[in-house]
Amino acid sequence: MPITPEQQAEIDAQRGQSHHTIRATVPGMEAHLYEAKPVLDHGFIRVIDYMGDDNAITQAARVSYGKGTKSVQNDEGLIRYLMRHWHSTPFEMCEIKLHVKLPVFVARQWIRHRTANVNEYSARYSILDREFYIPAPDHLAAQSVVNNQGRGAALEGEEAARVLDILKTDSNRAYDHYEQMISEDGQQGLARELARMNLPANVYTQWYWKVDLHNLFHFLRLRADAHAQYEIRVYADAICEVVKDWVPFAYSAFEDYRMGGAQLSGKGVECMRRMLAGENVTQESSGMSKGEWREFMAVIEG
Ligand SMILES: Cc1cc2nc3c(=O)[nH]c(=O)nc-3n(C[C@H](O)[C@H](O)[C@H](O)COP(=O)(O)OP(=O)(O)OC[C@H]3O[C@@H](n4cnc5c(N)ncnc54)[C@H](O)[C@@H]3O)c2cc1C
Protein backbone atom coordinates (compact mmCIF):
# COMPACT_ATOMS: atom_id res chain seq x y z
CA MET A 1 0.00 0.00 0.00
CA PRO A 2 1.66 3.27 -1.07
CA ILE A 3 -0.05 5.43 1.60
CA THR A 4 -1.45 4.55 5.03
CA PRO A 5 -4.81 6.00 6.19
CA GLU A 6 -2.86 8.21 8.66
CA GLN A 7 -0.63 9.55 5.89
CA GLN A 8 -3.70 10.20 3.70
CA ALA A 9 -5.28 12.12 6.60
CA GLU A 10 -2.15 14.31 6.82
CA ILE A 11 -2.28 14.94 3.08
CA ASP A 12 -6.00 15.80 3.27
CA ALA A 13 -5.33 18.20 6.13
CA GLN A 14 -2.59 19.91 4.13
CA ARG A 15 -4.86 20.12 1.09
CA GLY A 16 -7.52 21.65 3.31
CA GLN A 17 -5.35 24.72 3.92
CA SER A 18 -4.85 27.53 1.44
CA HIS A 19 -2.71 30.64 1.38
CA HIS A 20 -3.21 33.93 -0.36
CA THR A 21 -0.37 34.86 -2.70
CA ILE A 22 0.36 37.34 -5.47
CA ARG A 23 2.78 34.83 -7.05
CA ALA A 24 1.73 33.00 -10.21
CA THR A 25 0.00 29.71 -9.54
CA VAL A 26 -1.25 27.08 -11.97
CA PRO A 27 -4.73 25.61 -11.34
CA GLY A 28 -3.68 22.22 -12.75
CA MET A 29 -0.78 22.05 -10.31
CA GLU A 30 -2.84 23.24 -7.38
CA ALA A 31 -5.06 20.21 -8.03
CA HIS A 32 -2.00 17.90 -7.91
CA LEU A 33 -0.40 19.44 -4.80
CA TYR A 34 0.40 16.89 -2.07
CA GLU A 35 -1.70 14.09 -3.64
CA ALA A 36 0.10 10.74 -3.86
CA LYS A 37 0.01 9.29 -7.38
CA PRO A 38 0.60 5.55 -7.04
CA VAL A 39 3.52 4.03 -8.99
CA LEU A 40 4.51 0.32 -8.92
CA ASP A 41 3.15 -1.72 -6.00
CA HIS A 42 4.06 0.54 -3.06
CA GLY A 43 5.54 3.66 -4.64
CA PHE A 44 4.24 7.10 -5.46
CA ILE A 45 5.12 10.58 -6.57
CA ARG A 46 3.69 13.67 -4.85
CA VAL A 47 4.09 17.30 -5.81
CA ILE A 48 5.22 19.14 -2.69
CA ASP A 49 5.85 22.52 -4.25
CA TYR A 50 6.49 24.25 -7.55
CA MET A 51 7.69 27.62 -8.78
CA GLY A 52 6.88 29.30 -12.08
CA ASP A 53 4.69 28.52 -15.05
CA ASP A 54 4.90 28.85 -18.85
CA ASN A 55 4.85 32.59 -18.40
CA ALA A 56 7.94 32.47 -16.14
CA ILE A 57 9.87 30.96 -19.06
CA THR A 58 8.95 33.68 -21.57
CA GLN A 59 9.30 36.37 -18.90
CA ALA A 60 12.89 35.26 -18.23
CA ALA A 61 13.68 34.93 -21.93
CA ARG A 62 12.51 38.52 -22.50
CA VAL A 63 13.88 39.71 -19.13
CA SER A 64 10.62 41.61 -18.83
CA TYR A 65 9.27 43.65 -15.92
CA GLY A 66 5.67 42.55 -15.70
CA LYS A 67 3.97 39.64 -17.38
CA GLY A 68 5.61 40.74 -20.61
CA THR A 69 3.16 38.67 -22.64
CA LYS A 70 2.28 39.98 -26.06
CA SER A 71 -0.14 37.17 -26.81
CA VAL A 72 -0.66 33.53 -25.94
CA GLN A 73 0.46 32.53 -29.47
CA ASN A 74 3.63 34.60 -29.02
CA ASP A 75 4.37 32.87 -25.74
CA GLU A 76 3.88 29.41 -27.17
CA GLY A 77 5.92 30.31 -30.25
CA LEU A 78 8.75 31.68 -28.10
CA ILE A 79 8.78 28.56 -25.91
CA ARG A 80 8.93 26.36 -29.00
CA TYR A 81 11.77 28.51 -30.37
CA LEU A 82 13.71 28.22 -27.10
CA MET A 83 13.26 24.45 -27.02
CA ARG A 84 14.17 24.06 -30.71
CA HIS A 85 17.37 26.06 -30.32
CA TRP A 86 18.46 24.53 -26.99
CA HIS A 87 18.15 27.93 -25.34
CA SER A 88 17.77 26.22 -22.00
CA THR A 89 18.25 28.73 -19.20
CA PRO A 90 14.71 30.21 -19.34
CA PHE A 91 13.41 26.69 -18.51
CA GLU A 92 15.59 26.69 -15.41
CA MET A 93 13.39 29.47 -13.97
CA CYS A 94 10.72 26.87 -13.14
CA GLU A 95 11.27 24.41 -10.31
CA ILE A 96 9.40 21.46 -8.88
CA LYS A 97 9.76 19.58 -5.59
CA LEU A 98 8.54 15.99 -5.50
CA HIS A 99 8.20 13.44 -2.74
CA VAL A 100 9.02 10.07 -4.29
CA LYS A 101 8.71 6.59 -2.82
CA LEU A 102 10.68 4.11 -4.90
CA PRO A 103 12.61 0.80 -4.70
CA VAL A 104 16.32 1.20 -3.90
CA PHE A 105 17.41 -0.26 -7.27
CA VAL A 106 15.32 2.42 -9.05
CA ALA A 107 16.77 5.07 -6.74
CA ARG A 108 20.28 4.03 -7.85
CA GLN A 109 19.41 4.83 -11.47
CA TRP A 110 17.56 8.02 -10.52
CA ILE A 111 20.36 9.44 -8.36
CA ARG A 112 22.69 9.45 -11.38
CA HIS A 113 20.87 12.61 -12.42
CA ARG A 114 23.15 14.95 -10.52
CA THR A 115 21.49 18.25 -11.27
CA ALA A 116 18.78 17.93 -8.62
CA ASN A 117 18.60 18.48 -4.86
CA VAL A 118 17.85 15.36 -2.87
CA ASN A 119 17.05 14.52 0.71
CA GLU A 120 16.52 10.82 1.40
CA TYR A 121 14.75 9.04 4.25
CA SER A 122 17.39 8.09 6.80
CA ALA A 123 17.63 4.35 7.42
CA ARG A 124 20.36 5.16 9.96
CA TYR A 125 17.81 7.03 12.06
CA SER A 126 14.48 5.37 11.14
CA ILE A 127 13.29 1.82 10.62
CA LEU A 128 12.45 0.90 7.04
CA ASP A 129 8.98 -0.51 6.34
CA ARG A 130 8.39 -4.10 5.26
CA GLU A 131 7.69 -3.05 1.68
CA PHE A 132 9.35 -4.64 -1.31
CA TYR A 133 8.78 -4.23 -5.01
CA ILE A 134 7.45 -7.48 -6.44
CA PRO A 135 6.85 -7.19 -10.21
CA ALA A 136 3.35 -7.82 -11.55
CA PRO A 137 3.31 -11.10 -13.52
CA ASP A 138 3.39 -9.37 -16.93
CA HIS A 139 6.56 -7.50 -15.89
CA LEU A 140 8.36 -10.59 -14.70
CA ALA A 141 10.30 -10.89 -17.93
CA ALA A 142 13.11 -13.03 -19.29
CA GLN A 143 16.54 -11.64 -20.21
CA SER A 144 16.42 -10.05 -23.68
CA VAL A 145 18.29 -12.03 -26.35
CA VAL A 146 18.91 -8.92 -28.51
CA ASN A 147 19.82 -6.37 -25.85
CA ASN A 148 21.96 -7.21 -22.82
CA GLN A 149 20.44 -4.19 -21.09
CA GLY A 150 16.83 -5.21 -21.63
CA ARG A 151 14.16 -7.79 -21.09
CA GLY A 152 12.17 -10.08 -23.35
CA ALA A 153 8.81 -11.82 -23.04
CA ALA A 154 7.16 -12.43 -19.67
CA LEU A 155 8.06 -15.62 -17.83
CA GLU A 156 5.28 -18.16 -17.77
CA GLY A 157 3.82 -21.01 -15.75
CA GLU A 158 5.93 -22.83 -13.21
CA GLU A 159 9.02 -20.67 -13.80
CA ALA A 160 7.07 -17.43 -13.17
CA ALA A 161 5.52 -18.87 -10.01
CA ARG A 162 8.93 -20.06 -8.75
CA VAL A 163 10.59 -16.68 -9.38
CA LEU A 164 7.79 -14.80 -7.65
CA ASP A 165 8.04 -17.15 -4.71
CA ILE A 166 11.84 -16.62 -4.47
CA LEU A 167 11.42 -12.83 -4.57
CA LYS A 168 8.74 -12.80 -1.89
CA THR A 169 10.40 -15.36 0.38
CA ASP A 170 13.87 -13.81 0.21
CA SER A 171 12.52 -10.30 0.79
CA ASN A 172 10.52 -11.36 3.81
CA ARG A 173 13.31 -13.48 5.24
CA ALA A 174 15.74 -10.55 4.92
CA TYR A 175 13.22 -8.28 6.64
CA ASP A 176 12.64 -10.81 9.44
CA HIS A 177 16.40 -10.85 10.04
CA TYR A 178 16.50 -7.03 9.89
CA GLU A 179 13.84 -6.88 12.62
CA GLN A 180 15.60 -9.52 14.69
CA MET A 181 18.94 -7.70 14.46
CA ILE A 182 17.63 -4.25 15.45
CA SER A 183 15.37 -5.58 18.19
CA GLU A 184 16.35 -4.37 21.67
CA ASP A 185 14.23 -7.05 23.27
CA GLY A 186 16.64 -9.01 25.51
CA GLN A 187 19.69 -7.86 23.52
CA GLN A 188 21.56 -4.66 22.68
CA GLY A 189 20.25 -4.56 19.11
CA LEU A 190 22.38 -3.88 16.06
CA ALA A 191 22.57 -0.27 14.87
CA ARG A 192 19.99 0.51 12.16
CA GLU A 193 22.74 1.86 9.92
CA LEU A 194 24.33 -1.61 9.89
CA ALA A 195 21.23 -3.81 9.94
CA ARG A 196 19.95 -2.23 6.72
CA MET A 197 22.87 -3.63 4.69
CA ASN A 198 21.21 -7.02 4.69
CA LEU A 199 18.04 -5.75 2.98
CA PRO A 200 17.53 -6.42 -0.74
CA ALA A 201 17.57 -3.75 -3.47
CA ASN A 202 13.80 -4.03 -3.96
CA VAL A 203 13.10 -2.48 -0.53
CA TYR A 204 11.41 0.93 -0.79
CA THR A 205 13.08 4.18 0.12
CA GLN A 206 11.75 7.75 -0.09
CA TRP A 207 13.14 11.14 -0.91
CA TYR A 208 12.33 14.73 -1.62
CA TRP A 209 13.67 15.60 -5.07
CA LYS A 210 13.84 19.19 -6.30
CA VAL A 211 14.87 19.99 -9.84
CA ASP A 212 14.48 22.78 -12.38
CA LEU A 213 12.42 22.26 -15.52
CA HIS A 214 15.40 22.13 -17.90
CA ASN A 215 17.03 19.30 -15.94
CA LEU A 216 13.67 17.63 -15.37
CA PHE A 217 13.15 17.50 -19.13
CA HIS A 218 16.61 15.94 -19.49
CA PHE A 219 15.64 13.32 -16.88
CA LEU A 220 12.30 12.66 -18.60
CA ARG A 221 13.91 12.45 -22.03
CA LEU A 222 16.11 9.60 -20.78
CA ARG A 223 13.77 7.90 -18.34
CA ALA A 224 10.38 8.18 -20.07
CA ASP A 225 12.05 6.72 -23.15
CA ALA A 226 11.28 3.18 -24.31
CA HIS A 227 14.95 2.21 -23.66
CA ALA A 228 14.69 3.05 -19.95
CA GLN A 229 13.98 0.25 -17.51
CA TYR A 230 10.24 -0.18 -16.96
CA GLU A 231 10.48 0.39 -13.21
CA ILE A 232 11.93 3.91 -13.58
CA ARG A 233 9.93 4.66 -16.73
CA VAL A 234 6.63 4.40 -14.86
CA TYR A 235 7.84 7.10 -12.45
CA ALA A 236 8.91 9.29 -15.38
CA ASP A 237 5.51 8.72 -17.03
CA ALA A 238 3.72 9.77 -13.84
CA ILE A 239 5.85 12.93 -13.65
CA CYS A 240 5.05 13.70 -17.32
CA GLU A 241 1.34 13.71 -16.46
CA VAL A 242 2.01 16.37 -13.81
CA VAL A 243 4.32 18.49 -15.99
CA LYS A 244 1.66 18.57 -18.73
CA ASP A 245 -0.66 20.36 -16.30
CA TRP A 246 2.08 22.62 -14.93
CA VAL A 247 3.67 24.08 -18.08
CA PRO A 248 1.48 22.95 -21.01
CA PHE A 249 3.33 24.97 -23.70
CA ALA A 250 6.77 23.87 -22.53
CA TYR A 251 5.64 20.26 -22.18
CA SER A 252 4.14 20.23 -25.65
CA ALA A 253 7.39 21.65 -27.11
CA PHE A 254 9.36 19.02 -25.16
CA GLU A 255 7.12 16.24 -26.49
CA ASP A 256 7.53 17.49 -30.02
CA TYR A 257 11.24 18.30 -30.15
CA ARG A 258 12.73 15.92 -27.60
CA MET A 259 10.44 12.92 -27.15
CA GLY A 260 8.98 12.84 -30.64
CA GLY A 261 11.96 14.31 -32.51
CA ALA A 262 15.15 12.58 -33.58
CA GLN A 263 18.78 13.56 -33.92
CA LEU A 264 20.65 12.73 -37.12
CA SER A 265 24.42 12.59 -37.53
CA GLY A 266 26.14 14.38 -40.40
CA LYS A 267 26.21 11.06 -42.28
CA GLY A 268 22.52 10.58 -41.55
CA VAL A 269 21.62 13.99 -42.98
CA GLU A 270 23.73 13.26 -46.06
CA CYS A 271 22.04 9.86 -46.59
CA MET A 272 18.61 11.44 -46.16
CA ARG A 273 19.45 13.99 -48.87
CA ARG A 274 20.71 11.26 -51.20
CA MET A 275 17.52 9.24 -50.60
CA LEU A 276 15.32 12.26 -51.27
CA ALA A 277 17.24 12.75 -54.53
CA GLY A 278 16.18 9.20 -55.52
CA GLU A 279 19.38 7.28 -54.75
CA ASN A 280 19.09 3.74 -53.35
CA VAL A 281 21.34 4.15 -50.31
CA THR A 282 22.38 0.98 -48.47
CA GLN A 283 24.24 0.43 -45.21
CA GLU A 284 27.36 -0.40 -47.24
CA SER A 285 27.17 2.85 -49.24
CA SER A 286 26.04 4.97 -46.29
CA GLY A 287 29.37 5.10 -44.47
CA MET A 288 27.55 4.10 -41.26
CA SER A 289 28.16 1.09 -39.04
CA LYS A 290 25.47 -1.62 -38.90
CA GLY A 291 24.23 -0.31 -35.56
CA GLU A 292 24.09 3.31 -36.76
CA TRP A 293 22.28 2.25 -39.94
CA ARG A 294 19.71 0.26 -37.95
CA GLU A 295 19.01 3.28 -35.75
CA PHE A 296 18.92 5.62 -38.77
CA MET A 297 16.39 3.39 -40.56
CA ALA A 298 14.29 3.21 -37.39
CA VAL A 299 14.10 7.02 -37.46
CA ILE A 300 13.13 7.35 -41.10
CA GLU A 301 10.84 4.31 -41.30
CA GLY A 302 9.25 4.87 -37.88
C1 LIG B 1 19.10 3.73 -20.93
C2 LIG B 1 20.20 4.11 -19.97
C3 LIG B 1 21.20 3.18 -19.69
C4 LIG B 1 22.24 3.54 -18.78
N1 LIG B 1 23.20 2.60 -18.50
C5 LIG B 1 24.19 2.92 -17.60
C6 LIG B 1 25.20 1.96 -17.24
O1 LIG B 1 25.23 0.86 -17.73
N2 LIG B 1 26.14 2.32 -16.33
C7 LIG B 1 26.16 3.58 -15.76
O2 LIG B 1 27.02 3.85 -14.95
N3 LIG B 1 25.22 4.49 -16.09
C8 LIG B 1 24.24 4.20 -16.97
N4 LIG B 1 23.28 5.14 -17.28
C9 LIG B 1 23.33 6.45 -16.61
C10 LIG B 1 23.86 7.54 -17.57
O3 LIG B 1 25.19 7.25 -17.99
C11 LIG B 1 23.82 8.91 -16.88
O4 LIG B 1 24.65 8.87 -15.73
C12 LIG B 1 22.43 9.30 -16.43
O5 LIG B 1 21.52 9.10 -17.48
C13 LIG B 1 22.43 10.76 -16.00
O6 LIG B 1 22.64 11.56 -17.13
P1 LIG B 1 23.36 12.95 -17.04
O7 LIG B 1 24.72 12.82 -16.47
O8 LIG B 1 23.25 13.57 -18.40
O9 LIG B 1 22.36 13.71 -16.05
P2 LIG B 1 22.63 14.80 -14.93
O10 LIG B 1 23.56 14.29 -13.90
O11 LIG B 1 21.29 15.27 -14.48
O12 LIG B 1 23.34 15.94 -15.67
C14 LIG B 1 22.65 16.72 -16.65
C15 LIG B 1 23.71 17.38 -17.49
O13 LIG B 1 24.45 18.28 -16.67
C16 LIG B 1 25.81 18.24 -17.02
N5 LIG B 1 26.59 17.80 -15.87
C17 LIG B 1 26.11 17.32 -14.70
N6 LIG B 1 27.11 17.08 -13.85
C18 LIG B 1 28.24 17.37 -14.51
C19 LIG B 1 29.63 17.31 -14.18
N7 LIG B 1 30.05 16.92 -12.98
N8 LIG B 1 30.52 17.66 -15.12
C20 LIG B 1 30.12 18.11 -16.32
N9 LIG B 1 28.84 18.18 -16.70
C21 LIG B 1 27.92 17.82 -15.81
C22 LIG B 1 25.94 17.31 -18.21
O14 LIG B 1 25.79 18.05 -19.39
C23 LIG B 1 24.74 16.42 -18.07
O15 LIG B 1 24.31 15.84 -19.27
C24 LIG B 1 22.25 4.83 -18.18
C25 LIG B 1 21.24 5.73 -18.50
C26 LIG B 1 20.22 5.40 -19.36
C27 LIG B 1 19.13 6.40 -19.64
XYZ file of C-alpha atoms and ligand atoms in Angstrom:
355
model
C 0.000 0.000 0.000
C 1.658 3.269 -1.066
C -0.047 5.430 1.601
C -1.448 4.546 5.028
C -4.809 5.997 6.190
C -2.863 8.206 8.661
C -0.633 9.552 5.894
C -3.696 10.198 3.704
C -5.283 12.120 6.597
C -2.147 14.305 6.822
C -2.284 14.940 3.077
C -6.001 15.802 3.273
C -5.326 18.203 6.134
C -2.592 19.910 4.128
C -4.856 20.123 1.091
C -7.525 21.653 3.315
C -5.353 24.719 3.922
C -4.845 27.526 1.444
C -2.708 30.643 1.376
C -3.213 33.930 -0.358
C -0.366 34.861 -2.700
C 0.359 37.339 -5.465
C 2.779 34.830 -7.046
C 1.735 33.001 -10.215
C -0.001 29.707 -9.536
C -1.249 27.084 -11.973
C -4.726 25.609 -11.336
C -3.677 22.222 -12.748
C -0.776 22.048 -10.313
C -2.843 23.238 -7.376
C -5.059 20.209 -8.034
C -1.996 17.901 -7.907
C -0.402 19.435 -4.799
C 0.403 16.888 -2.073
C -1.701 14.090 -3.644
C 0.104 10.736 -3.861
C 0.010 9.289 -7.382
C 0.598 5.545 -7.040
C 3.517 4.030 -8.994
C 4.508 0.322 -8.923
C 3.149 -1.717 -6.003
C 4.060 0.540 -3.058
C 5.543 3.659 -4.636
C 4.239 7.100 -5.457
C 5.122 10.585 -6.569
C 3.691 13.665 -4.845
C 4.088 17.299 -5.809
C 5.219 19.137 -2.686
C 5.852 22.525 -4.248
C 6.494 24.254 -7.554
C 7.688 27.621 -8.783
C 6.877 29.299 -12.078
C 4.691 28.518 -15.049
C 4.899 28.846 -18.846
C 4.855 32.585 -18.404
C 7.944 32.467 -16.138
C 9.866 30.960 -19.063
C 8.952 33.679 -21.565
C 9.304 36.372 -18.900
C 12.894 35.263 -18.229
C 13.677 34.927 -21.932
C 12.506 38.519 -22.497
C 13.881 39.714 -19.131
C 10.621 41.610 -18.835
C 9.274 43.651 -15.915
C 5.670 42.547 -15.701
C 3.975 39.642 -17.382
C 5.610 40.735 -20.614
C 3.163 38.674 -22.642
C 2.279 39.981 -26.059
C -0.144 37.171 -26.812
C -0.663 33.530 -25.943
C 0.456 32.531 -29.466
C 3.633 34.599 -29.017
C 4.375 32.866 -25.740
C 3.883 29.408 -27.170
C 5.925 30.315 -30.254
C 8.745 31.684 -28.100
C 8.782 28.559 -25.912
C 8.931 26.360 -29.000
C 11.767 28.507 -30.373
C 13.710 28.217 -27.102
C 13.260 24.446 -27.018
C 14.171 24.061 -30.707
C 17.372 26.058 -30.321
C 18.458 24.530 -26.992
C 18.152 27.928 -25.339
C 17.766 26.217 -21.998
C 18.252 28.732 -19.204
C 14.707 30.210 -19.336
C 13.411 26.695 -18.514
C 15.592 26.694 -15.409
C 13.393 29.466 -13.973
C 10.724 26.872 -13.143
C 11.271 24.408 -10.306
C 9.398 21.459 -8.879
C 9.761 19.581 -5.595
C 8.539 15.995 -5.499
C 8.205 13.438 -2.744
C 9.019 10.066 -4.291
C 8.713 6.593 -2.815
C 10.679 4.105 -4.899
C 12.609 0.805 -4.696
C 16.319 1.200 -3.905
C 17.409 -0.264 -7.274
C 15.324 2.420 -9.051
C 16.771 5.074 -6.741
C 20.280 4.026 -7.848
C 19.411 4.831 -11.466
C 17.561 8.016 -10.519
C 20.358 9.443 -8.356
C 22.694 9.451 -11.379
C 20.868 12.614 -12.425
C 23.155 14.952 -10.522
C 21.490 18.254 -11.269
C 18.784 17.927 -8.618
C 18.601 18.478 -4.857
C 17.846 15.360 -2.870
C 17.051 14.518 0.715
C 16.523 10.817 1.398
C 14.745 9.041 4.248
C 17.394 8.089 6.802
C 17.631 4.349 7.417
C 20.356 5.156 9.965
C 17.806 7.034 12.058
C 14.481 5.374 11.144
C 13.287 1.825 10.619
C 12.449 0.895 7.039
C 8.985 -0.512 6.338
C 8.395 -4.096 5.258
C 7.695 -3.047 1.685
C 9.354 -4.638 -1.315
C 8.784 -4.225 -5.014
C 7.449 -7.484 -6.443
C 6.850 -7.194 -10.210
C 3.348 -7.818 -11.549
C 3.310 -11.103 -13.518
C 3.390 -9.367 -16.932
C 6.563 -7.504 -15.892
C 8.360 -10.593 -14.698
C 10.295 -10.892 -17.927
C 13.108 -13.035 -19.295
C 16.538 -11.641 -20.213
C 16.419 -10.053 -23.685
C 18.292 -12.030 -26.346
C 18.910 -8.922 -28.513
C 19.818 -6.367 -25.845
C 21.956 -7.212 -22.822
C 20.441 -4.194 -21.094
C 16.829 -5.212 -21.630
C 14.157 -7.787 -21.090
C 12.172 -10.085 -23.349
C 8.815 -11.824 -23.040
C 7.155 -12.432 -19.671
C 8.059 -15.618 -17.826
C 5.277 -18.164 -17.774
C 3.815 -21.009 -15.754
C 5.934 -22.827 -13.208
C 9.023 -20.668 -13.802
C 7.071 -17.429 -13.174
C 5.519 -18.871 -10.011
C 8.933 -20.062 -8.746
C 10.595 -16.678 -9.385
C 7.791 -14.798 -7.648
C 8.042 -17.153 -4.705
C 11.836 -16.622 -4.471
C 11.419 -12.832 -4.571
C 8.738 -12.796 -1.893
C 10.397 -15.359 0.379
C 13.873 -13.807 0.214
C 12.516 -10.296 0.789
C 10.517 -11.363 3.813
C 13.312 -13.480 5.236
C 15.738 -10.554 4.925
C 13.221 -8.278 6.637
C 12.635 -10.810 9.442
C 16.398 -10.847 10.044
C 16.497 -7.029 9.894
C 13.835 -6.875 12.624
C 15.603 -9.522 14.689
C 18.945 -7.699 14.456
C 17.632 -4.254 15.446
C 15.367 -5.576 18.194
C 16.354 -4.366 21.667
C 14.229 -7.054 23.265
C 16.637 -9.013 25.508
C 19.690 -7.856 23.521
C 21.562 -4.660 22.685
C 20.254 -4.561 19.111
C 22.384 -3.883 16.056
C 22.573 -0.267 14.867
C 19.995 0.511 12.164
C 22.742 1.865 9.915
C 24.329 -1.605 9.894
C 21.232 -3.811 9.941
C 19.947 -2.233 6.717
C 22.868 -3.625 4.692
C 21.206 -7.024 4.694
C 18.042 -5.748 2.979
C 17.526 -6.424 -0.735
C 17.571 -3.752 -3.470
C 13.796 -4.029 -3.955
C 13.098 -2.477 -0.526
C 11.412 0.928 -0.785
C 13.075 4.177 0.124
C 11.753 7.752 -0.087
C 13.143 11.142 -0.914
C 12.335 14.729 -1.625
C 13.674 15.603 -5.069
C 13.843 19.189 -6.298
C 14.865 19.994 -9.844
C 14.478 22.779 -12.381
C 12.422 22.264 -15.519
C 15.395 22.125 -17.900
C 17.028 19.300 -15.940
C 13.672 17.631 -15.366
C 13.147 17.501 -19.132
C 16.606 15.937 -19.487
C 15.636 13.319 -16.882
C 12.296 12.656 -18.597
C 13.907 12.451 -22.030
C 16.107 9.603 -20.778
C 13.774 7.901 -18.337
C 10.380 8.181 -20.074
C 12.052 6.719 -23.148
C 11.285 3.178 -24.313
C 14.948 2.214 -23.661
C 14.694 3.054 -19.955
C 13.984 0.251 -17.507
C 10.236 -0.184 -16.964
C 10.484 0.389 -13.210
C 11.933 3.906 -13.582
C 9.929 4.659 -16.732
C 6.630 4.402 -14.857
C 7.844 7.100 -12.453
C 8.908 9.292 -15.378
C 5.514 8.725 -17.031
C 3.722 9.774 -13.836
C 5.848 12.934 -13.652
C 5.051 13.697 -17.322
C 1.344 13.712 -16.456
C 2.011 16.372 -13.809
C 4.324 18.489 -15.988
C 1.661 18.572 -18.731
C -0.655 20.361 -16.304
C 2.084 22.620 -14.933
C 3.670 24.076 -18.085
C 1.482 22.953 -21.011
C 3.329 24.968 -23.701
C 6.768 23.870 -22.531
C 5.636 20.258 -22.177
C 4.136 20.230 -25.648
C 7.391 21.646 -27.111
C 9.356 19.021 -25.157
C 7.121 16.235 -26.486
C 7.525 17.488 -30.023
C 11.237 18.299 -30.155
C 12.726 15.923 -27.605
C 10.443 12.918 -27.149
C 8.978 12.837 -30.644
C 11.957 14.313 -32.513
C 15.155 12.575 -33.578
C 18.777 13.560 -33.922
C 20.651 12.735 -37.116
C 24.416 12.595 -37.527
C 26.143 14.385 -40.404
C 26.209 11.059 -42.279
C 22.517 10.582 -41.548
C 21.623 13.992 -42.980
C 23.729 13.258 -46.063
C 22.035 9.857 -46.588
C 18.609 11.436 -46.161
C 19.451 13.985 -48.875
C 20.710 11.258 -51.195
C 17.521 9.241 -50.597
C 15.318 12.264 -51.266
C 17.242 12.749 -54.531
C 16.181 9.204 -55.525
C 19.381 7.280 -54.750
C 19.087 3.736 -53.346
C 21.343 4.147 -50.311
C 22.380 0.977 -48.466
C 24.242 0.429 -45.215
C 27.364 -0.399 -47.236
C 27.171 2.848 -49.238
C 26.037 4.973 -46.286
C 29.370 5.097 -44.468
C 27.551 4.103 -41.263
C 28.160 1.090 -39.040
C 25.470 -1.619 -38.905
C 24.228 -0.308 -35.563
C 24.092 3.307 -36.760
C 22.282 2.251 -39.938
C 19.713 0.260 -37.955
C 19.010 3.282 -35.746
C 18.924 5.621 -38.772
C 16.393 3.387 -40.561
C 14.285 3.211 -37.386
C 14.105 7.023 -37.456
C 13.128 7.350 -41.104
C 10.842 4.308 -41.300
C 9.245 4.867 -37.885
C 19.103 3.727 -20.930
C 20.198 4.106 -19.973
C 21.199 3.183 -19.689
C 22.237 3.535 -18.785
N 23.202 2.600 -18.498
C 24.187 2.921 -17.600
C 25.200 1.964 -17.237
O 25.228 0.856 -17.732
N 26.135 2.323 -16.329
C 26.160 3.576 -15.758
O 27.021 3.853 -14.949
N 25.221 4.492 -16.086
C 24.236 4.205 -16.975
N 23.280 5.136 -17.281
C 23.335 6.453 -16.614
C 23.856 7.535 -17.574
O 25.188 7.252 -17.994
C 23.825 8.912 -16.878
O 24.649 8.868 -15.726
C 22.432 9.300 -16.430
O 21.516 9.103 -17.478
C 22.428 10.757 -15.998
O 22.641 11.555 -17.134
P 23.359 12.949 -17.037
O 24.718 12.821 -16.472
O 23.255 13.566 -18.402
O 22.356 13.711 -16.049
P 22.630 14.803 -14.933
O 23.565 14.288 -13.898
O 21.290 15.271 -14.479
O 23.340 15.943 -15.668
C 22.653 16.715 -16.646
C 23.705 17.376 -17.492
O 24.452 18.280 -16.665
C 25.812 18.243 -17.024
N 26.594 17.800 -15.867
C 26.106 17.321 -14.697
N 27.108 17.076 -13.852
C 28.243 17.369 -14.512
C 29.631 17.309 -14.183
N 30.049 16.919 -12.982
N 30.516 17.664 -15.117
C 30.123 18.108 -16.318
N 28.845 18.183 -16.699
C 27.917 17.824 -15.807
C 25.938 17.311 -18.214
O 25.793 18.051 -19.392
C 24.739 16.417 -18.067
O 24.307 15.841 -19.265
C 22.255 4.828 -18.183
C 21.239 5.727 -18.496
C 20.221 5.396 -19.363
C 19.134 6.395 -19.644
